[in-house]
PDB file of C-alpha atoms in Angstrom:
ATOM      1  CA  UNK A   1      13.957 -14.889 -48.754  1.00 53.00           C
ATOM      2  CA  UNK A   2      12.619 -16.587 -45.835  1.00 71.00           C
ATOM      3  CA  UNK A   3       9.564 -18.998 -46.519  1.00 81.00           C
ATOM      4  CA  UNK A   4       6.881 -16.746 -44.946  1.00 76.00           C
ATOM      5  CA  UNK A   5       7.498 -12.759 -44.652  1.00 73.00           C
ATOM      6  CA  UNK A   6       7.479 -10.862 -41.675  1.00 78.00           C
ATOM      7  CA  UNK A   7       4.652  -8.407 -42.768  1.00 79.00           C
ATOM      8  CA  UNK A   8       0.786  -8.232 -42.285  1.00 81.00           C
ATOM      9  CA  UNK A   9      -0.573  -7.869 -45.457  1.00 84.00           C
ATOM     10  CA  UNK A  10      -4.501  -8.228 -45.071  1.00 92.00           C
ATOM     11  CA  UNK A  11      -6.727  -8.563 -42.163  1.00 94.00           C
ATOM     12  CA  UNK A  12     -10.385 -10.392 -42.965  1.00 93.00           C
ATOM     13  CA  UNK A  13     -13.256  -9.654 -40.896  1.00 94.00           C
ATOM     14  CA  UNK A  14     -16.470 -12.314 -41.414  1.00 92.00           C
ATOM     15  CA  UNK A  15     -19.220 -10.009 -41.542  1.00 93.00           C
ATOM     16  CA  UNK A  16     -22.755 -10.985 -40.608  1.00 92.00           C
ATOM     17  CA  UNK A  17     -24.285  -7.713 -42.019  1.00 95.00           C
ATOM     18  CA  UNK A  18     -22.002  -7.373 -44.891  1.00 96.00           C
ATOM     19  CA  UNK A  19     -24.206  -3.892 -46.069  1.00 97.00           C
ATOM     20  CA  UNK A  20     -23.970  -2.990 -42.415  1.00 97.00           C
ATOM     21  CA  UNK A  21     -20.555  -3.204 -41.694  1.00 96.00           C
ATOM     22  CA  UNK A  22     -19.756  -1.706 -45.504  1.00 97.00           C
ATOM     23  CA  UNK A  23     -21.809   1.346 -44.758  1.00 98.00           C
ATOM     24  CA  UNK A  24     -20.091   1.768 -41.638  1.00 98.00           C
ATOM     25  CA  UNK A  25     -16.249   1.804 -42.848  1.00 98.00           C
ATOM     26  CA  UNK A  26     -17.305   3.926 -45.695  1.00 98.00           C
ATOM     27  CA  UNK A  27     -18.950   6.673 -42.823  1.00 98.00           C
ATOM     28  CA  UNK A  28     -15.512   6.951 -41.116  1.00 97.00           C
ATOM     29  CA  UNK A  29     -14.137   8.716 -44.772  1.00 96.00           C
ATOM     30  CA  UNK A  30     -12.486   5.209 -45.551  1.00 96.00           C
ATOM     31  CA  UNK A  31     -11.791   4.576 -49.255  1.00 95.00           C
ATOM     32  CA  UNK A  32     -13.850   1.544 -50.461  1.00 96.00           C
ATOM     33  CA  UNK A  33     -11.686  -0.603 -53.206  1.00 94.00           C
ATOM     34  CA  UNK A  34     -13.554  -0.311 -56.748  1.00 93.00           C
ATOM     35  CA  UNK A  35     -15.379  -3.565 -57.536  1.00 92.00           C
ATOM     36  CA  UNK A  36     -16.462  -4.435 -53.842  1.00 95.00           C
ATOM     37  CA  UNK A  37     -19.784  -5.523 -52.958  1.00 96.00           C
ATOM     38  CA  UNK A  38     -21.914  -7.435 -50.539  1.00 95.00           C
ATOM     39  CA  UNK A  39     -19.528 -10.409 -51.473  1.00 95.00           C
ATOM     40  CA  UNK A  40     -16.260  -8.996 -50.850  1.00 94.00           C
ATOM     41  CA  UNK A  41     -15.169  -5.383 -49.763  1.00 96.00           C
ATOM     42  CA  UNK A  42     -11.709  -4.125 -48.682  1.00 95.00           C
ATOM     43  CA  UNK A  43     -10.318  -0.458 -47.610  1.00 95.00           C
ATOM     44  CA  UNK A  44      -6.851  -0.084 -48.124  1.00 91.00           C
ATOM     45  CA  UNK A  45      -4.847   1.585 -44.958  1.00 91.00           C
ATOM     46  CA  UNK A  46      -1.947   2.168 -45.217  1.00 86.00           C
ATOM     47  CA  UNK A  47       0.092  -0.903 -46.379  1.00 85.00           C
ATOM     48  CA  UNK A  48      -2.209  -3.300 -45.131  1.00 91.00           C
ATOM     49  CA  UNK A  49      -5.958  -4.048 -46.498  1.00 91.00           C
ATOM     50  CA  UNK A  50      -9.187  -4.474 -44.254  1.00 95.00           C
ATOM     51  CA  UNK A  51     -11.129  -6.738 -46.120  1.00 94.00           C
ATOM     52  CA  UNK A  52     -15.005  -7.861 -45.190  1.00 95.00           C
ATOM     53  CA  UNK A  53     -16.082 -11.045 -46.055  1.00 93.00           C
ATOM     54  CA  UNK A  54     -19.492 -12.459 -45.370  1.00 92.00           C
ATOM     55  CA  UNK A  55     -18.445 -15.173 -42.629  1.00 90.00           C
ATOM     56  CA  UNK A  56     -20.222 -18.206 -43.668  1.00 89.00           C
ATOM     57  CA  UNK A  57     -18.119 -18.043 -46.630  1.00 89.00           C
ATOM     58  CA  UNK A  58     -15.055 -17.079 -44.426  1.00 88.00           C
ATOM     59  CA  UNK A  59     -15.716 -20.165 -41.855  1.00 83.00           C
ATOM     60  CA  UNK A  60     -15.991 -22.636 -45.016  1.00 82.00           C
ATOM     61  CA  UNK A  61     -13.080 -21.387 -46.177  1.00 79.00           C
ATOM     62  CA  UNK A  62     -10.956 -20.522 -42.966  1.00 79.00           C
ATOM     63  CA  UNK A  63     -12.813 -23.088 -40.089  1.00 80.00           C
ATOM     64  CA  UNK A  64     -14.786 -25.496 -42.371  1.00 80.00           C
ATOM     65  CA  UNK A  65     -15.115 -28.067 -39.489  1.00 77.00           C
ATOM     66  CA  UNK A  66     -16.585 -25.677 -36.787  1.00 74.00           C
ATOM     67  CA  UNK A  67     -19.839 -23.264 -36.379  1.00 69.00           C
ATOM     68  CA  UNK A  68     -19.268 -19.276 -37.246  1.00 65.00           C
ATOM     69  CA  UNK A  69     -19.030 -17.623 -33.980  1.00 66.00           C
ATOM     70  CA  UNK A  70     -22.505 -16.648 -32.795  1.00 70.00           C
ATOM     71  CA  UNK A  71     -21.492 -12.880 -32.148  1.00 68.00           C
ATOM     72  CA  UNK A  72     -19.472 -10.140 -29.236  1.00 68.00           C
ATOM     73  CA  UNK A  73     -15.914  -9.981 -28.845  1.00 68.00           C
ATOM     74  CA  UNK A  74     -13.752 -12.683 -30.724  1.00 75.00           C
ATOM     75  CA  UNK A  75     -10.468 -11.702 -28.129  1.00 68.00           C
ATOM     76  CA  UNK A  76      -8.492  -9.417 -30.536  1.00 80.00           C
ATOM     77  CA  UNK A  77      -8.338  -5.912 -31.210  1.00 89.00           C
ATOM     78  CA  UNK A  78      -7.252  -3.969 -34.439  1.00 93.00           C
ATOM     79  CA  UNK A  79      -5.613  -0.462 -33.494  1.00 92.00           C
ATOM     80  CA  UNK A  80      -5.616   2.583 -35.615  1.00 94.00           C
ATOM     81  CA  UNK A  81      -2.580   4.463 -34.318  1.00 92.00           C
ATOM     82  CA  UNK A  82      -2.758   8.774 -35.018  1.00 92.00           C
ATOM     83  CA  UNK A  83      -0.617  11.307 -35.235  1.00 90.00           C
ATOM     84  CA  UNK A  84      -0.748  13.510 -32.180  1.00 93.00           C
ATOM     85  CA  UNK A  85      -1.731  12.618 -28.404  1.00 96.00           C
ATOM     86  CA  UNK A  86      -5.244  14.824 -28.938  1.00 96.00           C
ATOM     87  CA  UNK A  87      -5.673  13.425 -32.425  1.00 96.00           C
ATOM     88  CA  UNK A  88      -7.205  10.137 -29.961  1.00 97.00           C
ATOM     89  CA  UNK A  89      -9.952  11.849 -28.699  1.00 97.00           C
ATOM     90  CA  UNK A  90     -10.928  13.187 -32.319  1.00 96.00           C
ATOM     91  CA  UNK A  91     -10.724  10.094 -33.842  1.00 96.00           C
ATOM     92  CA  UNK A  92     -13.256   8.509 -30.939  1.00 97.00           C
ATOM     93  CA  UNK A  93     -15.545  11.263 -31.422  1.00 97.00           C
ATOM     94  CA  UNK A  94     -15.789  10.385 -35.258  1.00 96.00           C
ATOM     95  CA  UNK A  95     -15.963   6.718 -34.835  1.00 97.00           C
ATOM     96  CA  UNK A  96     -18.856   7.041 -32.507  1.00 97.00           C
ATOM     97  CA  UNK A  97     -20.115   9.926 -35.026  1.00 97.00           C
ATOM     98  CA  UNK A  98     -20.133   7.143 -37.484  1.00 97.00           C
ATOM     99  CA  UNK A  99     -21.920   4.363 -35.688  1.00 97.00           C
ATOM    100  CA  UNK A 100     -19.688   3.465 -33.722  1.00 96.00           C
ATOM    101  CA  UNK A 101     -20.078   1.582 -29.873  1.00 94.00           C
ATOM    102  CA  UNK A 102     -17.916   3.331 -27.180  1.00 95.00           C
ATOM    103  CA  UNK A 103     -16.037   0.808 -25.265  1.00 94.00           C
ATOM    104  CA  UNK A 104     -13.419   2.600 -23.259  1.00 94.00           C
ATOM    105  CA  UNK A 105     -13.094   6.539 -23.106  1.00 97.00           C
ATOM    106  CA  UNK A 106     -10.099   8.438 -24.694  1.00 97.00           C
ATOM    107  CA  UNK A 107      -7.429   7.641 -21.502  1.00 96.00           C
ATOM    108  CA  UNK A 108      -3.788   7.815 -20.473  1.00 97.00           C
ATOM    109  CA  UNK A 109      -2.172   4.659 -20.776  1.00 94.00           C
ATOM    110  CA  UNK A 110       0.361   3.506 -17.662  1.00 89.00           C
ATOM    111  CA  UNK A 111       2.929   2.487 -21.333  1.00 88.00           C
ATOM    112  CA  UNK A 112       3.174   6.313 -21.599  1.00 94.00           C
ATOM    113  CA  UNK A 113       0.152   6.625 -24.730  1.00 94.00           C
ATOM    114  CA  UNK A 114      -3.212   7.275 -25.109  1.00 96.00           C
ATOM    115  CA  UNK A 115      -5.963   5.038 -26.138  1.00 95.00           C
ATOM    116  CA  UNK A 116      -9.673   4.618 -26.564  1.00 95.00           C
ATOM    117  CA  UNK A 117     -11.327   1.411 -27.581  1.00 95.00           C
ATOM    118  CA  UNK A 118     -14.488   1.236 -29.849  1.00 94.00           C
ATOM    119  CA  UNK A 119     -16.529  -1.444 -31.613  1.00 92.00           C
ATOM    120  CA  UNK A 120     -17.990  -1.274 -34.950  1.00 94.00           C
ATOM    121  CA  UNK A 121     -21.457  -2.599 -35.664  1.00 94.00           C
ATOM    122  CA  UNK A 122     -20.023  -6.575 -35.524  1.00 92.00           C
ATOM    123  CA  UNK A 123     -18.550  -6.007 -32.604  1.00 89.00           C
ATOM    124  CA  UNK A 124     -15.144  -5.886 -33.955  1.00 92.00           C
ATOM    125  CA  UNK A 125     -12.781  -4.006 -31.278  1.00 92.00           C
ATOM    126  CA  UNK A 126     -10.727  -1.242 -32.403  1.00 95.00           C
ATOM    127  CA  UNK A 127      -8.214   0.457 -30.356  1.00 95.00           C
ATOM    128  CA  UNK A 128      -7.758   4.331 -31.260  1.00 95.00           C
ATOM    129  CA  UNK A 129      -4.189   5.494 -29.764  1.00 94.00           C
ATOM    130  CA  UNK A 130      -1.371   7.848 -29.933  1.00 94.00           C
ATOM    131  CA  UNK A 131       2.039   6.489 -29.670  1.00 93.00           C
ATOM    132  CA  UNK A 132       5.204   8.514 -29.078  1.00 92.00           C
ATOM    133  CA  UNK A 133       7.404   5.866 -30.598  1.00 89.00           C
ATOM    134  CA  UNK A 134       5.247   5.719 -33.918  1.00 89.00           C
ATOM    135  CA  UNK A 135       6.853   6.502 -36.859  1.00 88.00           C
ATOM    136  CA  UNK A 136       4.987   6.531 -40.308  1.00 87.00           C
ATOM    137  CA  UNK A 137       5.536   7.273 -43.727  1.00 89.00           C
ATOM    138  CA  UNK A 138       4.069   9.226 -46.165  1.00 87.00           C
ATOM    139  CA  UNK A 139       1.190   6.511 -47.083  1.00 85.00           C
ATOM    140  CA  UNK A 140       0.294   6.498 -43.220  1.00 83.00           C
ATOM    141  CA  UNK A 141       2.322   3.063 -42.820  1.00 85.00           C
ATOM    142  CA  UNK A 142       4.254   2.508 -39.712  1.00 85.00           C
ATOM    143  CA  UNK A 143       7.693   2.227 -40.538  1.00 85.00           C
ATOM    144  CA  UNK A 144       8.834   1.700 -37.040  1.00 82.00           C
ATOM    145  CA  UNK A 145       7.445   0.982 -33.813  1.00 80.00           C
ATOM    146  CA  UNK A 146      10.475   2.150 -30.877  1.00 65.00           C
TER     147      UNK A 146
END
């Protein structure tokens, strides 16, 4: 076994407005873990968990020697890949149903795709897209990628 596993197993987001950004994950259908609260929520997807953490706790934990950011984009994007080319439109007319910020219409990527982007109400990016070369399993976890 190698010393650290090639797999993504959890993805934290530091939440200012841990209610806020709870609420909103729940509105898009998402499964909240049992036992979460304003302290620590998570939403299992596929094989990896979202978790929300408030962020001071997350910078004393994660940056302890530097400020929580102050807010906007932090220069990443999580992507939520679908089933079907159309499926990318539905899924940005839910997310923006939900509470969600449009960033970028549903478009036709030069790679061949589609995408749309949207934020949720942190500001987190997420990037809604269809894939031809995504495979997933049963669970809704990608298996392989091309």
């Amino acid at each position: 076994m190698d010393a650290i596993p090639a797999r993504l197993t959890v993805v934290t987001l530091g939440a200012r407005d841990m209610a806020t950004l709870r609420a909103f994950y729940r509105a898009l259908g998402w499964r909240e873990l049992p036992g979460a609260d304003d302290g620590w929520s998570a939403f299992q997807l596929g094989g990896v968990l979202l978790a929300l953490y408030p962020l001071p706790a997350l910078a004393a934990e994660a940056a302890p020697a530097s400020a929580p950011p102050a807010g906007g984009w932090a220069g990443f994007t999580l992507a939520c890949n679908v089933d079907a080319r159309d499926d990318v439109d539905a899924a940005f007319a839910a997310a923006v149903a939900a509470g969600a910020t449009p960033i970028g219409q549903p478009a036709d990527r030069e790679w061949g795709g589609r995408s749309a982007y949207v934020a949720d109400p942190e500001g987190n990016r997420w990037e809604l897209a269809w894939a031809r070369t995504a495979v997933f399993d049963e669970r809704g976890s990608l298996v392989s990628f091309g």
